[in-house]
mmCIF file of C-alpha atoms in Angstrom:
data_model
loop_
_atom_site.group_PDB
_atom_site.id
_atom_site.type_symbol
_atom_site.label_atom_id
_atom_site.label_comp_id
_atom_site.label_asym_id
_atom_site.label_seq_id
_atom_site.Cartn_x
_atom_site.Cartn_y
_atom_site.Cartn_z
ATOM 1 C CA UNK A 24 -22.515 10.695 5.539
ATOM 2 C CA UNK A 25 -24.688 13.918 5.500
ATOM 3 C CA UNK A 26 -25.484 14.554 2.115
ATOM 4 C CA UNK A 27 -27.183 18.143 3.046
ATOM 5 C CA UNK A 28 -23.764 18.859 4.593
ATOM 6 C CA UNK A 29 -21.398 17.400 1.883
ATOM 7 C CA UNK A 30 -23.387 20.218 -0.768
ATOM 8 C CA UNK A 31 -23.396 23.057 0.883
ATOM 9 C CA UNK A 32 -20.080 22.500 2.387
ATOM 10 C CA UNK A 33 -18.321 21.925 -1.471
ATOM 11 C CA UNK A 34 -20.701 23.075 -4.305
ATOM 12 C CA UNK A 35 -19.947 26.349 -5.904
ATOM 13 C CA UNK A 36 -21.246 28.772 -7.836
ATOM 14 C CA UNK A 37 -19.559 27.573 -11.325
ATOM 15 C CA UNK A 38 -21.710 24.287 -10.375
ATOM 16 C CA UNK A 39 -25.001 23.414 -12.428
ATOM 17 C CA UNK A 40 -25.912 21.959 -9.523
ATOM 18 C CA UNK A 41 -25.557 25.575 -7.602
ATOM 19 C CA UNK A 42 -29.321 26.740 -8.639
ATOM 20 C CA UNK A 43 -30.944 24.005 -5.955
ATOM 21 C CA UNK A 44 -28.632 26.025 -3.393
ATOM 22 C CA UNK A 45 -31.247 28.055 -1.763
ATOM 23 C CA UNK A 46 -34.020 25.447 -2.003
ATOM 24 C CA UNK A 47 -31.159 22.939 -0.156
ATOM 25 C CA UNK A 48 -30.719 25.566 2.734
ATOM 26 C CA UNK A 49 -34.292 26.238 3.461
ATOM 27 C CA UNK A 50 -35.735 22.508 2.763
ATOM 28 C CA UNK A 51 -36.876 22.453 6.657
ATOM 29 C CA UNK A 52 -38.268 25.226 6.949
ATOM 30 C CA UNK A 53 -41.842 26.971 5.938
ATOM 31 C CA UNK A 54 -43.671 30.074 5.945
ATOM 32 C CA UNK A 55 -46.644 30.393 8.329
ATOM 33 C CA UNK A 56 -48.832 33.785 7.825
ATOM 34 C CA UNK A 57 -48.489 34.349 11.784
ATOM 35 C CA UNK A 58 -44.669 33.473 12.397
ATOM 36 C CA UNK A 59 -43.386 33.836 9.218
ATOM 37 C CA UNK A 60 -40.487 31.383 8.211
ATOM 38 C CA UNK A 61 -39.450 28.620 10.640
ATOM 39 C CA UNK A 62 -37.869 25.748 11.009
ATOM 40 C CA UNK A 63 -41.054 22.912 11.005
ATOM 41 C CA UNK A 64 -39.203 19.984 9.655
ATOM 42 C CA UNK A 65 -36.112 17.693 10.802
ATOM 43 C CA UNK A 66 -34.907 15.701 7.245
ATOM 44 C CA UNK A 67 -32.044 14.026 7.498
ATOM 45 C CA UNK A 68 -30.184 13.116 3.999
ATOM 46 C CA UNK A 69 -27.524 10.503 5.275
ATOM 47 C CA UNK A 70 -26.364 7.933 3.145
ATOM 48 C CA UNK A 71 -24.181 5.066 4.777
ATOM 49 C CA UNK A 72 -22.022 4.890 0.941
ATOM 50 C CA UNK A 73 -22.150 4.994 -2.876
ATOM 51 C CA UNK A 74 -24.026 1.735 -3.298
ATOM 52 C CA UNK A 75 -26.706 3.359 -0.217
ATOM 53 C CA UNK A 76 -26.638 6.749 -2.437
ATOM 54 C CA UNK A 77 -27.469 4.546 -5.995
ATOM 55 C CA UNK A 78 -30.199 2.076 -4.130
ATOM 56 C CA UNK A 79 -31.872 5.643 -2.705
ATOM 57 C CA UNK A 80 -31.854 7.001 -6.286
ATOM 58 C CA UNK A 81 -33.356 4.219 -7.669
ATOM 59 C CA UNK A 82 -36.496 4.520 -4.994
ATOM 60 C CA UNK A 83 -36.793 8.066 -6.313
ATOM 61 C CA UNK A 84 -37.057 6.888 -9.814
ATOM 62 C CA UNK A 85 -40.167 4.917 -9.227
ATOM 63 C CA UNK A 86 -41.893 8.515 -8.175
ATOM 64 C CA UNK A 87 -43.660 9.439 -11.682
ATOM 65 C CA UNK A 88 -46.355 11.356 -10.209
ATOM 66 C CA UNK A 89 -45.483 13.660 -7.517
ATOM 67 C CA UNK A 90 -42.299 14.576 -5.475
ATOM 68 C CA UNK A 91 -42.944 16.034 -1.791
ATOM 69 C CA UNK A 92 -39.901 18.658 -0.877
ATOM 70 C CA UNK A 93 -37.610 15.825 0.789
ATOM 71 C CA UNK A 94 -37.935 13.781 -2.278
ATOM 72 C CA UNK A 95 -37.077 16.579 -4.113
ATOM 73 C CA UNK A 96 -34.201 17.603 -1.984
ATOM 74 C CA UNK A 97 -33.293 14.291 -2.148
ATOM 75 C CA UNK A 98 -33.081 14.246 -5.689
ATOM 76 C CA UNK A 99 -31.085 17.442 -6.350
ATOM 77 C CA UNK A 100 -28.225 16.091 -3.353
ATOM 78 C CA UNK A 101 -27.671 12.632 -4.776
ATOM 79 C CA UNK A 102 -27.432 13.756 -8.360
ATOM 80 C CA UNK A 103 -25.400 16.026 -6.834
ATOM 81 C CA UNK A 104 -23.092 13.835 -5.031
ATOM 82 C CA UNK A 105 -22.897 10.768 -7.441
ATOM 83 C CA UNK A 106 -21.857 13.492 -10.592
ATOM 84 C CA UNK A 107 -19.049 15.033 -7.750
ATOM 85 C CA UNK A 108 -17.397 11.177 -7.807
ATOM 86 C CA UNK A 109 -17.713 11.076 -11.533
ATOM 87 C CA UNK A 110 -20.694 8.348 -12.010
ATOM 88 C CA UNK A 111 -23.233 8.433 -14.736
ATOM 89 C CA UNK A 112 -26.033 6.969 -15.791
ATOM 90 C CA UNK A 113 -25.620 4.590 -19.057
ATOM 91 C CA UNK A 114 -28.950 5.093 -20.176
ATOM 92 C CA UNK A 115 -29.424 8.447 -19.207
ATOM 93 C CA UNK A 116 -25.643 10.118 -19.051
ATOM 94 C CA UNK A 117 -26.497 13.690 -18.163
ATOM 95 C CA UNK A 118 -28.817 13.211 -15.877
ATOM 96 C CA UNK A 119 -26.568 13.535 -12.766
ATOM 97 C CA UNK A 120 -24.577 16.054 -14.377
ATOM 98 C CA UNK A 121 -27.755 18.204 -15.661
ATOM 99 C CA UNK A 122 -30.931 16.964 -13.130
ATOM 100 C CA UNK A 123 -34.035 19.686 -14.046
ATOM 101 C CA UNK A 124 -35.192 21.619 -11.713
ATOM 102 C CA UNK A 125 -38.324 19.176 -11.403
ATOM 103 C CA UNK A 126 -37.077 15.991 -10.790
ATOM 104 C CA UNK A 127 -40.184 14.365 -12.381
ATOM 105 C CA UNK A 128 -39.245 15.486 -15.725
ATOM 106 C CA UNK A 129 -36.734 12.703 -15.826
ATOM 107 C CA UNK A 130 -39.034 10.073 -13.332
ATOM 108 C CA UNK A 131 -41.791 10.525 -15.448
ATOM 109 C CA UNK A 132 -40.685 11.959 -18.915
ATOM 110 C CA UNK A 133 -37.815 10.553 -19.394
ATOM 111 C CA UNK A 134 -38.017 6.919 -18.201
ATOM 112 C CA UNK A 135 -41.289 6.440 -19.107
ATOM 113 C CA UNK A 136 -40.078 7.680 -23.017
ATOM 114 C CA UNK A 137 -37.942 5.085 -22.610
ATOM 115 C CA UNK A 138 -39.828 2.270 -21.575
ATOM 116 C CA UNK A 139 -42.042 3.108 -24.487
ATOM 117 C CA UNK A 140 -39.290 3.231 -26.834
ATOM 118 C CA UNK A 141 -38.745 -0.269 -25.748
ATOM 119 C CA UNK A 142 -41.720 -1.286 -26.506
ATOM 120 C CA UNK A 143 -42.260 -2.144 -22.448
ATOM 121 C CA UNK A 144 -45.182 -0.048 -22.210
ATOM 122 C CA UNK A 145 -48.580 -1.526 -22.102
ATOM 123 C CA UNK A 146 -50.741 0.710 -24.990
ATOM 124 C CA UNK A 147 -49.143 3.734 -23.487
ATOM 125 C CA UNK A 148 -49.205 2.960 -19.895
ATOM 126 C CA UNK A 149 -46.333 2.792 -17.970
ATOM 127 C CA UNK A 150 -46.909 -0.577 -15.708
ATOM 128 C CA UNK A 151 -45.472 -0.249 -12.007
ATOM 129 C CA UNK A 152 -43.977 -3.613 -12.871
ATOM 130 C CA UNK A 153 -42.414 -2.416 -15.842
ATOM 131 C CA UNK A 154 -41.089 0.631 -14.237
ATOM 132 C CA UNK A 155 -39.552 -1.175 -11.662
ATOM 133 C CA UNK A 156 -37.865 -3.605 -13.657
ATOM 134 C CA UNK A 157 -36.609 -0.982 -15.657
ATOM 135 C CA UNK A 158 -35.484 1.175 -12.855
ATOM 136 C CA UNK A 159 -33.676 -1.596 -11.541
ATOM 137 C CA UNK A 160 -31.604 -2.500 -14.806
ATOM 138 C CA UNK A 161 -30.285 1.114 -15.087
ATOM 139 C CA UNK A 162 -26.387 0.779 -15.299
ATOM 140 C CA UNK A 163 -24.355 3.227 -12.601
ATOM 141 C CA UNK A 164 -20.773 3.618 -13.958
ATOM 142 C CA UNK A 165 -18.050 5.613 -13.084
ATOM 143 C CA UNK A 166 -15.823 7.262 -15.426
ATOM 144 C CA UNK A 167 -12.067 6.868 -14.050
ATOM 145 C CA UNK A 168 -9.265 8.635 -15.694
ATOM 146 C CA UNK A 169 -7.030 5.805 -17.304
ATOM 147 C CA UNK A 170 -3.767 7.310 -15.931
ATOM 148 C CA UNK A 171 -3.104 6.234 -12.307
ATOM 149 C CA UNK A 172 -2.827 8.442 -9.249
ATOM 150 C CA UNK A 173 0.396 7.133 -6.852
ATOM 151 C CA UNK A 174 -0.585 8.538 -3.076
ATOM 152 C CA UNK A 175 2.421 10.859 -3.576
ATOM 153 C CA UNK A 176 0.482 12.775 -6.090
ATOM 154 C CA UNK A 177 -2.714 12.233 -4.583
ATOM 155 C CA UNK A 178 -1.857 13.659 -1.347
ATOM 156 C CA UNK A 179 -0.613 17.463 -3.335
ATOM 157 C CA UNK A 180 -3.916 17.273 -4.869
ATOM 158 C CA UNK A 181 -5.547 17.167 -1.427
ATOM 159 C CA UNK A 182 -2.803 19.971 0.161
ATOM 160 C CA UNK A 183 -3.935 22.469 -2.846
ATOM 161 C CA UNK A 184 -7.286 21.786 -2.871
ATOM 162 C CA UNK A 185 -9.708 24.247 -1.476
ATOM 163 C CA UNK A 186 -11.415 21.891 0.000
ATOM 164 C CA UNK A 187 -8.832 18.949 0.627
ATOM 165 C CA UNK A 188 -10.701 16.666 -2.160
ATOM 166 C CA UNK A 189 -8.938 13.687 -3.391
ATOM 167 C CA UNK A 190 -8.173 13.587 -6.931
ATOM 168 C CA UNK A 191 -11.127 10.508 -7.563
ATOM 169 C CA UNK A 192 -13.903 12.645 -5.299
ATOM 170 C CA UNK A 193 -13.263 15.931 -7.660
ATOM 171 C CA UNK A 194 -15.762 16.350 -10.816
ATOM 172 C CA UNK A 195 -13.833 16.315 -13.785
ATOM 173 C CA UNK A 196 -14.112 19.845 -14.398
ATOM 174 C CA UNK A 197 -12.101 20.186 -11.048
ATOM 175 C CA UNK A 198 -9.820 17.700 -11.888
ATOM 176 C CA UNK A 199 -8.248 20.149 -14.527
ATOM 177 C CA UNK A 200 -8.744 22.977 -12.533
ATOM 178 C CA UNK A 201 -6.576 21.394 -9.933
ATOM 179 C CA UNK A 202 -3.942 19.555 -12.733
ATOM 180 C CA UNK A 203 -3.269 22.649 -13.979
ATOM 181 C CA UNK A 204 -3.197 24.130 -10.353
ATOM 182 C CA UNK A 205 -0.544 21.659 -9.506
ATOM 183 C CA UNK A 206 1.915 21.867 -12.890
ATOM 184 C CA UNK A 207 1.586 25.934 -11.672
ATOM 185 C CA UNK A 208 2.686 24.575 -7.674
ATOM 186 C CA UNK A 209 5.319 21.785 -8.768
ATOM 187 C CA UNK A 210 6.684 24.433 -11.221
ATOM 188 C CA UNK A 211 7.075 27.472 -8.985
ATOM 189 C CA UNK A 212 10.376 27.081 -6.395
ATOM 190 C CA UNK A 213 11.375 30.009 -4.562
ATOM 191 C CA UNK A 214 9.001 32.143 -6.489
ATOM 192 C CA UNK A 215 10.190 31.637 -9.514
ATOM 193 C CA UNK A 216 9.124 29.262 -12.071
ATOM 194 C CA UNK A 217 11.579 26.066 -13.261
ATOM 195 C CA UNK A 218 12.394 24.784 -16.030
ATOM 196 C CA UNK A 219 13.312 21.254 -15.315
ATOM 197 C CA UNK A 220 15.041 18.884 -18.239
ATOM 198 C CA UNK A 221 12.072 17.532 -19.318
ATOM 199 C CA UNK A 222 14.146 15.704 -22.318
ATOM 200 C CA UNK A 223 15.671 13.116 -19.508
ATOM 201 C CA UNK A 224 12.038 11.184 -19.201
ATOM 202 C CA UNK A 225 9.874 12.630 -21.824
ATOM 203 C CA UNK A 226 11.993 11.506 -24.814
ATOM 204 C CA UNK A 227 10.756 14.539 -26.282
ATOM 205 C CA UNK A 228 7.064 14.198 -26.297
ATOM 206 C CA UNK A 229 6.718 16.809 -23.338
ATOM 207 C CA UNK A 230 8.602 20.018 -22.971
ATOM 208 C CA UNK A 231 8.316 23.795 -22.036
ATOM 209 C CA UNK A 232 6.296 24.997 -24.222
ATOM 210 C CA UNK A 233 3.750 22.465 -24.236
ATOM 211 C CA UNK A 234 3.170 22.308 -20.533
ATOM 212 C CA UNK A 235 3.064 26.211 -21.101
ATOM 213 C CA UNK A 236 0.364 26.143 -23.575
ATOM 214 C CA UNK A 237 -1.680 23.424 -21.228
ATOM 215 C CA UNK A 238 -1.563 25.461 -18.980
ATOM 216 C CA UNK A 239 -2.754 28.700 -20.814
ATOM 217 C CA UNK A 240 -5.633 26.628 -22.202
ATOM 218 C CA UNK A 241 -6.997 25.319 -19.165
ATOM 219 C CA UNK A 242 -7.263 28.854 -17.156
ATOM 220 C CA UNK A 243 -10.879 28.420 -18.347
ATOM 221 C CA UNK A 244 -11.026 25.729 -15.710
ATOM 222 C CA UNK A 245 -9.732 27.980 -13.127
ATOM 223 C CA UNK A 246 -11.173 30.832 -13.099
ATOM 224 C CA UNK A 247 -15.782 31.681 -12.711
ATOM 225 C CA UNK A 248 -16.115 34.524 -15.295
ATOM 226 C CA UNK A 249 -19.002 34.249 -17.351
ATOM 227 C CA UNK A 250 -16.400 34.529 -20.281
ATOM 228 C CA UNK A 251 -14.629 31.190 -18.758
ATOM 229 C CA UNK A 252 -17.334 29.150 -18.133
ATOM 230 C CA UNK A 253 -18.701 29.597 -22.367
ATOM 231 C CA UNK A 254 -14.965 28.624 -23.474
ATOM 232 C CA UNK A 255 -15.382 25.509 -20.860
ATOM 233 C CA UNK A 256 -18.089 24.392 -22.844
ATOM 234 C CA UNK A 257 -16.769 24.568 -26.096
ATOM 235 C CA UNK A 258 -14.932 21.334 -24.652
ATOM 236 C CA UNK A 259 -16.839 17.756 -24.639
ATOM 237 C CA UNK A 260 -16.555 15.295 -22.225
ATOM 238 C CA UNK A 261 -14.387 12.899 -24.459
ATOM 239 C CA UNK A 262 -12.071 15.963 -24.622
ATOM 240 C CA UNK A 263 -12.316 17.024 -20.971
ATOM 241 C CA UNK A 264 -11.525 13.250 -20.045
ATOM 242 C CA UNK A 265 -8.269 13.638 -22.929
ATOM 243 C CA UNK A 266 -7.257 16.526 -20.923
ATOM 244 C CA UNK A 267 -7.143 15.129 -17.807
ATOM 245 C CA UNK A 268 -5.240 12.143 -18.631
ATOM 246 C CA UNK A 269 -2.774 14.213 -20.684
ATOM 247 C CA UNK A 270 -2.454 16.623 -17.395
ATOM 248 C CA UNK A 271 -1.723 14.022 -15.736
ATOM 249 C CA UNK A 272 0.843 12.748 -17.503
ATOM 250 C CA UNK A 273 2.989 16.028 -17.634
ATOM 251 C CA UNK A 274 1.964 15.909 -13.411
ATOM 252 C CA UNK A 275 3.686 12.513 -12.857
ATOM 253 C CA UNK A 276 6.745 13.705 -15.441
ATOM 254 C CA UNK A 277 7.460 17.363 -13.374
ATOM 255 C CA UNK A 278 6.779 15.345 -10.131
ATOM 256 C CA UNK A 279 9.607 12.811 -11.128
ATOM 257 C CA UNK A 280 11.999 15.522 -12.507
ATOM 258 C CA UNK A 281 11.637 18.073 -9.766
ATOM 259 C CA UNK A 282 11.343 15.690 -6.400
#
């Protein structure tokens, strides 16, 4: 898998990760005085899976001192990716989500604040040994939604998404982007929106007027105004991860009634 390709092809400008965007597109080339810019390297950024992505990361976290532009590059893509498929970090949980701008704020900074605050450090200095170890005991998990996805469901998820994503490969701010995209498409027959009997499965935890005011109150999710993305973050992620399993819920109980 091309990880170069997998960005530019899906990351948008509601992304954090959209400010490495230009330094992404021109990471082979350079400026020369007498040609001006040019293409003067070849990186490649393929990862075979996950597990190749996390093992990759890991090498870049035993950098403290300097990062050369494909380390960088490399840095800003698997954060990148590995945040897209909803993984974090246990000891450092916004780190894929948020990566700075120079990566060795978190190779150096971060993990070396934290081997001290272990008391791993050796007066101060960050051992390679101890960085290593370290580096190797950092805990990749990946936050799943608790509600299951059948293949039926899945594969509307993939026909309405702008870029045919499964539901697991979507961020979670995507995810209720595209729940709330797909009450709005299960809803809507012949133009006009349904109503269907949600009393016959919901025994009267779900009806109208609560899918209506889901959906109202996740059009922040939707939509790239500047005004949107401030009322997204009002949300944390324990809440954003409440929403999508709640979404998902009134999905499987419209898909039911309506199929």
């Amino acid at each position: 898998m091309d990880l170069r390709e997998y960005y530019l092809s899906n990351v948008k400008a509601s992304d954090y990760h959209y400010r490495f965007l230009d330094f992404v597109k021109k990471v082979n080339y350079s400026y020369n005085v007498f040609y001006g810019v040019r293409e003067t390297q070849n990186y490649q950024f393929e990862i075979y899976d996950v597990e190749d992505a996390i093992t990759k990361f890991r090498e870049l976290c035993q950098l403290d001192l300097y990062f050369s532009v494909e380390d960088k590059c490399w840095f800003y893509l698997i954060t990148y990716y590995l945040n897209m498929l909803g993984y974090e970090i246990k000891e450092f949980p916004r780190i894929l989500a948020r990566p700075p701008v120079e990566p060795e704020k978190f190779t150096r900074d971060d993990i070396g604040g934290k081997i001290i605050a272990l008391g791993r450090d050796d007066k101060g200095d960050i051992r390679y040994a101890a960085r290593r170890a370290f580096v190797e005991e950092m805990t990749f998990k990946k936050n799943n939604c608790s509600i299951e996805v059948n293949d039926s469901i899945n594969q509307k998820f993939i026909e309405i998404s702008t870029r045919q994503a499964s539901f697991s490969s979507m961020h979670i701010d995507e995810k209720i982007a595209e729940i709330a995209n797909l009450i709005e498409n299960l809803l809507k027959q012949d133009g006009k929106y349904s109503t269907p009997e949600y009393e016959n499965v919901c025994c009267g935890f779900i009806d109208d007027s609560i899918v209506k005011s889901y959906r109202n109150k996740m059009q922040c999710f939707r939509h790239c105004t500047d005004e949107a993305i401030e009322e997204r973050k009002a949300y944390s992620e324990a809440q954003k991860n409440f929403l999508v399993d709640y979404g998902l819920t009134i999905v499987k109980a419209i898909h039911q009634l309506v199929k």
